[in-house]
Tab-separated table of C-alpha atoms in Angstrom:
chain	number	residue	atom	x	y	z
B	1	MET	CA	-47.196	-8.648	37.384
B	2	ASP	CA	-48.635	-5.157	37.969
B	3	GLN	CA	-48.190	-2.270	35.555
B	4	ASN	CA	-45.355	-0.619	37.540
B	5	ASN	CA	-43.326	-3.818	37.786
B	6	LEU	CA	-43.891	-4.511	34.098
B	7	GLY	CA	-42.654	-1.046	33.208
B	8	THR	CA	-39.577	-1.495	35.397
B	9	HIS	CA	-38.874	-4.880	33.835
B	10	ILE	CA	-39.174	-3.462	30.319
B	11	GLN	CA	-36.848	-0.590	31.254
B	12	GLU	CA	-34.260	-3.053	32.584
B	13	LEU	CA	-34.463	-5.064	29.373
B	14	GLU	CA	-34.052	-1.919	27.294
B	15	ASN	CA	-31.013	-0.956	29.370
B	16	LYS	CA	-29.478	-4.395	28.847
B	17	VAL	CA	-30.101	-4.221	25.110
B	18	ALA	CA	-28.515	-0.753	25.026
B	19	VAL	CA	-25.426	-1.989	26.898
B	20	LEU	CA	-25.070	-5.094	24.714
B	21	THR	CA	-25.449	-2.927	21.605
B	22	ARG	CA	-22.733	-0.615	22.932
B	23	LEU	CA	-20.476	-3.595	23.650
B	24	ALA	CA	-20.957	-4.781	20.063
B	25	GLU	CA	-20.102	-1.303	18.773
B	26	VAL	CA	-17.035	-1.159	20.996
B	27	SER	CA	-15.886	-4.556	19.734
B	28	THR	CA	-16.152	-3.340	16.146
B	29	VAL	CA	-14.164	-0.180	16.866
B	30	LEU	CA	-11.498	-1.978	18.915
B	31	ASN	CA	-10.901	-4.445	16.113
B	32	SER	CA	-10.759	-1.764	13.429
B	33	THR	CA	-7.683	0.061	14.711
B	34	LEU	CA	-4.156	-0.993	15.589
B	35	GLN	CA	-3.096	2.408	16.930
B	36	LEU	CA	-2.613	1.747	20.634
B	37	GLU	CA	-3.096	5.321	21.876
B	38	ARG	CA	-6.332	5.779	19.933
B	39	LEU	CA	-7.558	2.347	20.997
B	40	LEU	CA	-6.944	3.016	24.700
B	41	GLY	CA	-8.607	6.426	24.547
B	42	TYR	CA	-11.767	4.972	23.036
B	43	LEU	CA	-11.718	2.092	25.530
B	44	MET	CA	-11.593	4.450	28.521
B	45	ASP	CA	-14.604	6.442	27.335
B	46	ALA	CA	-16.567	3.275	26.569
B	47	ALA	CA	-15.766	1.595	29.901
B	48	ALA	CA	-16.792	4.621	31.987
B	49	ASP	CA	-19.966	5.074	29.940
B	50	ILE	CA	-21.084	1.423	30.079
B	51	ALA	CA	-20.335	1.122	33.812
B	52	GLY	CA	-21.912	4.475	34.684
B	53	ALA	CA	-18.655	5.528	36.317
B	54	GLU	CA	-16.765	8.810	36.659
B	55	ALA	CA	-13.468	7.455	35.423
B	56	ALA	CA	-11.625	4.446	34.066
B	57	SER	CA	-8.047	3.281	33.730
B	58	VAL	CA	-6.007	0.542	32.091
B	59	LEU	CA	-2.829	-0.810	33.626
B	60	LEU	CA	-0.625	-3.035	31.471
B	61	TRP	CA	1.982	-5.586	32.478
B	62	ASN	CA	5.545	-5.026	31.282
B	63	HIS	CA	7.095	-8.459	30.803
B	64	ARG	CA	10.627	-7.074	30.673
B	65	SER	CA	10.572	-4.979	33.845
B	66	HIS	CA	7.934	-7.182	35.552
B	67	GLN	CA	5.939	-4.093	36.481
B	68	LEU	CA	2.329	-3.024	36.237
B	69	PHE	CA	2.009	0.522	34.907
B	70	PHE	CA	-0.698	3.020	33.963
B	71	ALA	CA	-1.302	2.958	30.198
B	72	ALA	CA	-4.498	5.056	29.994
B	73	THR	CA	-6.924	6.991	32.238
B	74	THR	CA	-10.029	9.204	31.890
B	75	THR	CA	-9.821	11.259	35.061
B	76	GLY	CA	-9.069	14.543	33.286
B	77	SER	CA	-6.045	16.325	31.889
B	78	THR	CA	-4.070	15.986	35.130
B	79	SER	CA	-4.355	12.210	34.884
B	80	GLN	CA	-1.770	12.215	32.099
B	81	ALA	CA	0.790	12.502	34.881
B	82	LEU	CA	-0.001	8.887	35.768
B	83	ILE	CA	0.814	7.469	32.331
B	84	GLY	CA	3.844	5.221	32.603
B	85	LYS	CA	3.836	5.265	36.426
B	86	PRO	CA	4.253	1.818	38.033
B	87	VAL	CA	1.803	0.325	40.531
B	88	PRO	CA	3.027	-2.242	43.086
B	89	LEU	CA	1.751	-5.805	42.903
B	90	GLU	CA	1.564	-5.795	46.696
B	91	GLY	CA	-0.528	-3.047	48.258
B	92	SER	CA	-2.814	-2.244	45.317
B	93	VAL	CA	-6.101	-3.553	43.974
B	94	ALA	CA	-4.660	-3.797	40.464
B	95	GLY	CA	-1.766	-5.865	41.800
B	96	MET	CA	-4.167	-8.186	43.606
B	97	ILE	CA	-6.196	-8.662	40.414
B	98	MET	CA	-2.992	-9.540	38.551
B	99	ARG	CA	-1.906	-12.005	41.207
B	100	GLU	CA	-5.283	-13.685	41.677
B	101	ARG	CA	-6.576	-13.292	38.092
B	102	ARG	CA	-10.103	-12.442	39.238
B	103	PRO	CA	-12.380	-9.362	39.380
B	104	VAL	CA	-12.475	-7.199	42.503
B	105	VAL	CA	-15.490	-5.090	43.543
B	106	ILE	CA	-15.162	-2.342	46.177
B	107	ASN	CA	-18.168	-0.184	47.076
B	108	ASP	CA	-16.496	1.725	49.943
B	109	ALA	CA	-13.003	2.519	48.741
B	110	LEU	CA	-12.488	5.336	51.268
B	111	ASN	CA	-12.273	2.786	54.058
B	112	ASP	CA	-10.645	-0.076	52.147
B	113	PRO	CA	-6.922	-0.617	52.913
B	114	ARG	CA	-6.367	-2.341	49.562
B	115	ILE	CA	-6.702	0.934	47.666
B	116	TYR	CA	-3.386	2.337	46.358
B	117	LYS	CA	-3.893	5.967	47.395
B	118	LYS	CA	-0.607	7.349	46.054
B	119	ALA	CA	-1.869	7.423	42.445
B	120	GLY	CA	-4.983	9.405	43.391
B	121	GLN	CA	-2.989	11.815	45.524
B	122	GLU	CA	-0.673	12.635	42.592
B	123	ILE	CA	-3.594	13.905	40.503
B	124	GLN	CA	-5.913	14.940	43.378
B	125	PHE	CA	-8.496	12.288	42.565
B	126	VAL	CA	-10.478	10.554	45.318
B	127	THR	CA	-11.493	6.947	44.682
B	128	ARG	CA	-14.837	6.230	46.390
B	129	SER	CA	-15.655	2.931	44.674
B	130	LEU	CA	-13.898	0.622	42.259
B	131	LEU	CA	-14.520	-2.336	39.968
B	132	GLY	CA	-11.449	-3.993	38.485
B	133	VAL	CA	-11.182	-6.947	36.093
B	134	PRO	CA	-8.233	-8.849	34.609
B	135	MET	CA	-7.491	-8.398	30.908
B	136	THR	CA	-6.715	-11.724	29.274
B	137	SER	CA	-6.036	-12.694	25.677
B	138	LYS	CA	-5.896	-16.425	24.942
B	139	ASP	CA	-5.291	-17.149	28.648
B	140	LYS	CA	-2.441	-14.629	28.656
B	141	LEU	CA	-2.843	-11.938	31.318
B	142	ILE	CA	-1.799	-8.579	29.852
B	143	GLY	CA	-3.125	-6.140	32.452
B	144	VAL	CA	-6.053	-4.769	34.473
B	145	MET	CA	-9.017	-2.539	33.610
B	146	GLU	CA	-10.636	-0.476	36.367
B	147	VAL	CA	-13.753	1.699	36.476
B	148	LEU	CA	-14.014	4.141	39.381
B	149	ASN	CA	-16.722	5.976	41.329
B	150	LYS	CA	-19.986	4.476	40.091
B	151	ARG	CA	-22.610	7.199	39.971
B	152	ARG	CA	-25.356	4.923	41.341
B	153	LEU	CA	-23.994	2.412	43.834
B	154	PRO	CA	-23.651	-0.419	44.410
B	155	TRP	CA	-21.767	-2.205	41.668
B	156	THR	CA	-23.914	-5.019	40.294
B	157	ASP	CA	-23.080	-8.474	39.038
B	158	GLU	CA	-24.077	-7.245	35.587
B	159	ASP	CA	-21.487	-4.451	35.869
B	160	ARG	CA	-18.845	-7.082	36.579
B	161	GLN	CA	-19.996	-9.215	33.645
B	162	TYR	CA	-20.051	-6.278	31.230
B	163	MET	CA	-16.584	-5.111	32.287
B	164	THR	CA	-15.230	-8.660	32.012
B	165	VAL	CA	-16.521	-8.924	28.437
B	166	LEU	CA	-15.168	-5.476	27.560
B	167	ALA	CA	-11.777	-6.248	29.120
B	168	SER	CA	-11.488	-9.477	27.131
B	169	GLN	CA	-12.315	-7.684	23.877
B	170	ALA	CA	-9.851	-4.928	24.702
B	171	ALA	CA	-7.083	-7.375	25.652
B	172	VAL	CA	-7.134	-8.983	22.215
B	173	ALA	CA	-7.075	-5.589	20.465
B	174	ILE	CA	-4.335	-4.202	22.746
B	175	GLU	CA	-2.125	-7.251	22.270
B	176	ALA	CA	-2.518	-6.971	18.490
B	177	ALA	CA	-1.619	-3.266	18.640
B	178	GLN	CA	1.405	-4.007	20.848
B	179	MET	CA	2.571	-6.687	18.431
B	180	LEU	CA	2.281	-4.221	15.547
B	181	MET	CA	4.263	-1.612	17.477
B	182	ALA	CA	6.931	-4.195	18.286
B	183	LEU	CA	7.131	-5.200	14.632
B	184	GLN	CA	7.360	-1.576	13.515
B	185	LYS	CA	10.118	-0.912	16.048
B	186	ALA	CA	11.972	-4.050	15.003
B	187	ASN	CA	11.613	-3.034	11.359
B	188	GLU	CA	12.997	0.433	12.115
B	189	GLU	CA	15.928	-1.124	13.961
B	190	LEU	CA	16.547	-3.528	11.097
B	191	ASN	CA	16.468	-0.667	8.603
B	192	GLU	CA	18.958	1.250	10.744
B	193	LEU	CA	21.201	-1.814	11.007
B	194	ASP	CA	20.895	-2.336	7.264
B	195	LYS	CA	21.951	1.271	6.673
B	196	LEU	CA	24.918	0.862	9.021
B	197	LYS	CA	25.860	-2.356	7.241
B	198	ASN	CA	25.667	-0.711	3.827
B	199	ASP	CA	27.692	2.274	5.040
B	200	PHE	CA	30.332	-0.032	6.487
B	201	ILE	CA	30.493	-2.113	3.311
B	202	ALA	CA	30.789	1.004	1.146
B	203	ILE	CA	33.600	2.439	3.278
B	204	ALA	CA	35.415	-0.881	3.687
B	205	SER	CA	35.254	-1.759	-0.003
B	206	HIS	CA	36.426	1.724	-0.999
B	207	GLU	CA	39.369	1.580	1.400
B	208	LEU	CA	40.342	-1.917	0.226
B	209	ARG	CA	40.134	-1.341	-3.517
B	210	THR	CA	43.083	1.062	-3.805
B	211	PRO	CA	45.730	-1.037	-2.015
B	212	LEU	CA	44.324	-4.156	-3.651
B	213	GLY	CA	44.763	-2.604	-7.090
B	214	VAL	CA	48.391	-1.824	-6.261
B	215	ILE	CA	48.984	-5.408	-5.083
B	216	MET	CA	47.407	-6.865	-8.227
B	217	GLY	CA	49.429	-4.587	-10.482
B	218	TYR	CA	52.687	-5.423	-8.727
B	219	ALA	CA	51.901	-9.175	-8.726
B	220	SER	CA	51.110	-9.069	-12.450
B	221	PHE	CA	54.426	-7.310	-13.064
B	222	LEU	CA	56.329	-9.937	-11.040
B	223	GLN	CA	54.676	-12.716	-13.035
B	224	GLU	CA	56.779	-11.594	-15.984
B	225	SER	CA	59.962	-12.338	-14.026
B	226	GLU	CA	62.333	-14.947	-15.429
B	227	ASP	CA	62.899	-16.233	-11.900
B	228	ASN	CA	60.536	-19.218	-11.608
B	229	GLU	CA	60.293	-18.938	-7.825
B	230	VAL	CA	59.365	-15.258	-8.004
B	231	ASN	CA	56.913	-16.039	-10.790
B	232	GLU	CA	55.271	-18.773	-8.726
B	233	HIS	CA	54.929	-16.573	-5.629
B	234	ALA	CA	53.556	-13.725	-7.725
B	235	THR	CA	50.926	-16.046	-9.196
B	236	LYS	CA	49.804	-17.095	-5.708
B	237	VAL	CA	49.633	-13.462	-4.581
B	238	LEU	CA	47.589	-12.550	-7.652
B	239	GLU	CA	45.184	-15.458	-7.105
B	240	SER	CA	44.655	-14.403	-3.475
B	241	ALA	CA	44.172	-10.782	-4.529
B	242	LEU	CA	41.630	-11.813	-7.153
B	243	GLN	CA	39.797	-13.863	-4.556
B	244	LEU	CA	39.723	-10.857	-2.220
B	245	ARG	CA	38.465	-8.656	-5.053
B	246	GLY	CA	35.636	-11.121	-5.627
B	247	ILE	CA	34.677	-10.961	-1.954
B	248	ILE	CA	34.702	-7.144	-2.023
B	249	GLU	CA	32.504	-7.114	-5.118
B	250	GLY	CA	30.188	-9.620	-3.454
B	251	MET	CA	29.885	-7.364	-0.413
B	252	THR	CA	29.012	-4.334	-2.513
B	253	ASN	CA	26.479	-6.320	-4.541
B	254	LEU	CA	24.498	-7.703	-1.580
B	255	ARG	CA	21.726	-5.178	-2.234
B	256	TYR	CA	20.922	-6.826	-5.562
B	257	LEU	CA	19.662	-9.979	-3.827
B	258	LYS	CA	16.261	-8.263	-3.597
B	259	GLN	CA	16.284	-6.980	-7.158
B	260	LYS	CA	12.862	-5.787	-8.375
B	261	ALA	CA	11.701	-5.444	-11.979
B	262	SER	CA	10.580	-1.865	-11.260
B	263	GLU	CA	14.173	-0.917	-10.386
B	264	LEU	CA	15.555	-1.905	-13.792
B	265	VAL	CA	16.434	0.638	-16.464
B	266	ARG	CA	15.939	-1.472	-19.588
B	267	GLU	CA	16.955	-0.760	-23.150
B	268	PRO	CA	17.951	-2.727	-26.272
B	269	VAL	CA	21.616	-3.804	-25.921
B	270	PRO	CA	23.752	-5.916	-28.310
B	271	LEU	CA	24.343	-9.260	-26.594
B	272	SER	CA	27.793	-9.484	-28.173
B	273	LYS	CA	28.810	-6.245	-26.412
B	274	LEU	CA	27.681	-7.573	-23.031
B	275	LEU	CA	29.670	-10.778	-23.507
B	276	ARG	CA	32.782	-8.909	-24.662
B	277	ASP	CA	32.622	-6.664	-21.601
B	278	VAL	CA	32.255	-9.693	-19.334
B	279	SER	CA	35.089	-11.595	-21.019
B	280	ARG	CA	37.450	-8.650	-20.456
B	281	GLU	CA	36.503	-8.477	-16.771
B	282	ALA	CA	37.095	-12.218	-16.287
B	283	ALA	CA	40.317	-12.320	-18.315
B	284	VAL	CA	42.685	-11.516	-15.437
B	285	GLN	CA	41.338	-14.230	-13.151
B	286	ALA	CA	41.142	-16.753	-15.998
B	287	SER	CA	44.723	-15.957	-17.006
B	288	ALA	CA	45.951	-16.384	-13.431
B	289	LYS	CA	44.570	-19.934	-13.457
B	290	GLU	CA	45.714	-20.528	-17.050
B	291	HIS	CA	42.201	-21.336	-18.226
B	292	GLN	CA	41.236	-21.523	-21.863
B	293	VAL	CA	38.052	-19.493	-22.256
B	294	ASP	CA	36.212	-19.916	-25.554
B	295	ILE	CA	33.368	-17.450	-26.143
B	296	ARG	CA	31.348	-17.814	-29.316
B	297	PHE	CA	29.983	-14.331	-29.761
B	298	PRO	CA	26.531	-13.979	-31.334
B	299	ALA	CA	25.814	-11.824	-34.341
B	300	ASP	CA	25.941	-8.099	-33.633
B	301	ASP	CA	22.309	-7.671	-34.651
B	302	ILE	CA	21.030	-9.786	-31.726
B	303	HIS	CA	19.794	-7.312	-29.134
B	304	VAL	CA	18.442	-8.116	-25.690
B	305	TYR	CA	16.050	-5.926	-23.704
B	306	VAL	CA	17.865	-5.519	-20.393
B	307	ASP	CA	19.331	-3.243	-17.778
B	308	ALA	CA	22.865	-3.407	-19.151
B	309	GLY	CA	24.630	-2.870	-15.827
B	310	ARG	CA	22.604	-5.482	-13.970
B	311	MET	CA	22.803	-8.062	-16.762
B	312	ARG	CA	26.546	-7.534	-17.119
B	313	MET	CA	26.878	-8.233	-13.396
B	314	ALA	CA	24.793	-11.427	-13.652
B	315	LEU	CA	26.844	-12.731	-16.598
B	316	ASN	CA	30.060	-11.782	-14.840
B	317	ASN	CA	29.014	-13.703	-11.718
B	318	LEU	CA	28.282	-16.816	-13.785
B	319	LEU	CA	31.548	-16.651	-15.732
B	320	ASN	CA	33.584	-15.975	-12.578
B	321	ASN	CA	31.868	-18.927	-10.925
B	322	ALA	CA	33.062	-21.177	-13.763
B	323	VAL	CA	36.596	-19.755	-13.576
B	324	ARG	CA	36.810	-20.157	-9.812
B	325	PHE	CA	35.448	-23.714	-9.555
B	326	THR	CA	37.485	-25.084	-12.449
B	327	PRO	CA	40.971	-26.407	-11.593
B	328	ASP	CA	43.986	-24.714	-13.206
B	329	ARG	CA	44.345	-25.043	-16.976
B	330	GLY	CA	40.650	-25.781	-17.354
B	331	GLN	CA	38.261	-25.390	-20.279
B	332	ILE	CA	35.350	-22.917	-20.263
B	333	HIS	CA	32.954	-22.514	-23.182
B	334	VAL	CA	30.318	-19.804	-23.612
B	335	GLU	CA	27.680	-20.199	-26.327
B	336	THR	CA	24.418	-18.533	-27.321
B	337	ARG	CA	21.386	-19.748	-29.238
B	338	LEU	CA	18.066	-18.200	-30.154
B	339	ASN	CA	15.028	-19.823	-28.578
B	340	GLY	CA	12.106	-18.704	-30.697
B	341	GLN	CA	11.310	-15.058	-31.307
B	342	GLU	CA	11.328	-13.861	-27.704
B	343	GLU	CA	14.506	-15.014	-25.962
B	344	VAL	CA	18.121	-16.025	-26.341
B	345	VAL	CA	19.777	-18.697	-24.197
B	346	VAL	CA	23.356	-18.241	-22.989
B	347	SER	CA	25.212	-21.331	-21.738
B	348	ILE	CA	28.441	-21.344	-19.716
B	349	ASN	CA	30.106	-24.756	-19.579
B	350	ASP	CA	33.181	-25.775	-17.583
B	351	ASN	CA	35.098	-28.947	-16.752
B	352	GLY	CA	35.350	-28.059	-13.064
B	353	ILE	CA	34.319	-29.716	-9.809
B	354	GLY	CA	30.747	-30.400	-10.943
B	355	LEU	CA	27.579	-30.682	-8.878
B	356	THR	CA	25.529	-33.400	-7.213
B	357	GLU	CA	21.752	-33.507	-7.676
B	358	GLU	CA	21.305	-32.180	-4.137
B	359	GLN	CA	23.685	-29.294	-4.794
B	360	MET	CA	21.849	-28.379	-7.994
B	361	LYS	CA	18.631	-27.972	-5.975
B	362	ARG	CA	20.270	-25.381	-3.725
B	363	ILE	CA	22.906	-23.827	-5.958
B	364	PHE	CA	20.990	-20.532	-6.309
B	365	ASP	CA	20.137	-20.213	-2.595
B	366	GLU	CA	21.567	-17.191	-0.782
B	367	PHE	CA	24.963	-17.849	0.857
B	368	TYR	CA	24.943	-21.509	-0.199
B	369	GLN	CA	28.423	-23.004	-0.549
B	370	VAL	CA	29.065	-26.257	-2.433
B	371	GLU	CA	32.119	-26.803	-0.220
B	372	ASP	CA	32.210	-27.431	3.513
B	373	HIS	CA	33.119	-24.146	5.217
B	374	MET	CA	35.928	-25.844	7.160
B	375	ILE	CA	37.775	-27.107	4.083
B	376	ARG	CA	36.861	-24.518	1.448
B	377	LYS	CA	39.467	-23.848	-1.223
B	378	HIS	CA	37.666	-21.508	-3.585
B	379	GLY	CA	36.473	-18.680	-1.299
B	380	GLY	CA	33.593	-16.298	-1.958
B	381	LEU	CA	30.453	-15.362	-0.031
B	382	GLY	CA	28.068	-17.721	-1.796
B	383	ILE	CA	25.894	-14.955	-3.235
B	384	GLY	CA	27.148	-14.596	-6.815
B	385	LEU	CA	24.714	-17.121	-8.260
B	386	SER	CA	21.907	-15.843	-6.014
B	387	ILE	CA	22.434	-12.322	-7.349
B	388	ALA	CA	22.527	-13.633	-10.919
B	389	LYS	CA	19.208	-15.404	-10.355
B	390	ALA	CA	17.644	-12.305	-8.771
B	391	VAL	CA	18.680	-10.214	-11.777
B	392	ILE	CA	17.486	-12.787	-14.323
B	393	ASP	CA	14.169	-13.229	-12.485
B	394	ALA	CA	13.636	-9.459	-12.434
B	395	HIS	CA	14.066	-9.457	-16.226
B	396	GLY	CA	11.461	-12.204	-16.592
B	397	GLY	CA	14.097	-14.709	-17.708
B	398	ARG	CA	15.106	-18.150	-16.441
B	399	ILE	CA	18.289	-19.620	-14.991
B	400	TRP	CA	19.200	-23.250	-14.332
B	401	ALA	CA	22.151	-25.626	-14.077
B	402	THR	CA	23.042	-29.162	-15.176
B	403	SER	CA	25.945	-31.429	-14.272
B	404	PRO	CA	26.857	-35.077	-14.963
B	405	GLY	CA	28.157	-35.275	-11.384
B	406	LEU	CA	31.127	-34.483	-9.161
B	407	ASN	CA	34.371	-33.636	-10.963
B	408	LYS	CA	32.572	-33.772	-14.319
B	409	GLY	CA	31.949	-30.082	-14.835
B	410	ALA	CA	28.714	-28.120	-14.988
B	411	THR	CA	26.726	-25.988	-17.395
B	412	PHE	CA	24.745	-22.921	-16.374
B	413	TYR	CA	21.993	-21.627	-18.642
B	414	LEU	CA	20.153	-18.341	-18.621
B	415	SER	CA	17.430	-17.072	-20.904
B	416	ILE	CA	17.346	-13.361	-21.706
B	417	PRO	CA	14.405	-11.529	-23.332
B	418	LEU	CA	15.101	-10.313	-26.868
B	419	ALA	CA	14.461	-6.726	-27.857
B	420	SER	CA	11.556	-6.500	-30.286
B	421	ALA	CA	11.693	-4.648	-33.600
B	422	ASP	CA	9.553	-1.874	-32.098
B	423	MET	CA	11.973	-1.461	-29.195
B	424	LEU	CA	14.918	-1.214	-31.579
B	425	ALA	CA	13.094	1.319	-33.743
B	426	LYS	CA	12.305	3.521	-30.737
B	427	ALA	CA	15.894	3.274	-29.484
B	428	ARG	CA	17.248	4.465	-32.845
B	429	LYS	CA	15.066	7.582	-32.909
């Protein structure tokens, strides 16, 4: 090999190393961003540079409209007019690449009938030569990458290989960016739907509470009637109204299913006060079913470290659950006991419908109902216990249930953190 040939060979090797190095750099950049617009802009510059071409473009396939459209170009500011424009599958090189899933090389585009001239005419760009390759990610064809007007013709086999590698790298990055955009859009839509749902629930519950309160008051008044038939009908109306009130409260409390510890406003609170508040709230429903509710209040000096509003709601859900799933004239017992220096355990026992082992595994699942939805007698949304668990978990406590079996009652336990002496001292200051 003479000196000139050796020099040429070395130059070719250096060029190949430079291109491969650039491809490696491009791969790193493409995989470091999930912003589609930025990714496509970088890809266009890299493709034109590596191919030694005047311009480049990416056309992506829209699976919904079944169209190929311009997603990015580098032919100057006027080329932005092409973004979003469709290209026909028949009568264009890009369409042929999509259909045949193979690269296409054209060195004399001015005289090639396959060239789609309308796009160039729109931005006054003349295509003299073209190299196009399919963009595939895991055998999924997502579009076409083209480089146009090679500065030193003809296109070489190495050009085709380099563009094929670059297109494959880009396809993976583009698909990932598209997936992220789809997820972000879906998340925005879900947030909007969630807002609409919350607005609807707030309005509906507000509009229902006033007439419901009137119905409950009137039914309670009629219960005092000496006419047994009127008394009986009033009791049924009151029970239905109480059931509806429970559903309304469940609707408004849906947001607490995702309760976080950081959202709690905690302070030392007498446990006896919490239980007295809860017993008053449950009294109407318990009275309607003629239950005997026995609450053994703890000493007034036992304080728990809780968000009072949230914990009151959790206790109320548990007590209402016992009232609802215990047949008329049932027995409900609430007790408390200290468990070491750090927590107190509250137990709520009833002689109601009980639970199977399988039901106990799922009893705290969201929207779980122990009754078949076709033959349900006790109503509710199936979220009261789930909300109670979310609240207890956020406080760092525990909640569990036991039952001897069906129709043998059940006992629900929850542990609540005690307020330390330091917490009490700070609260008194």
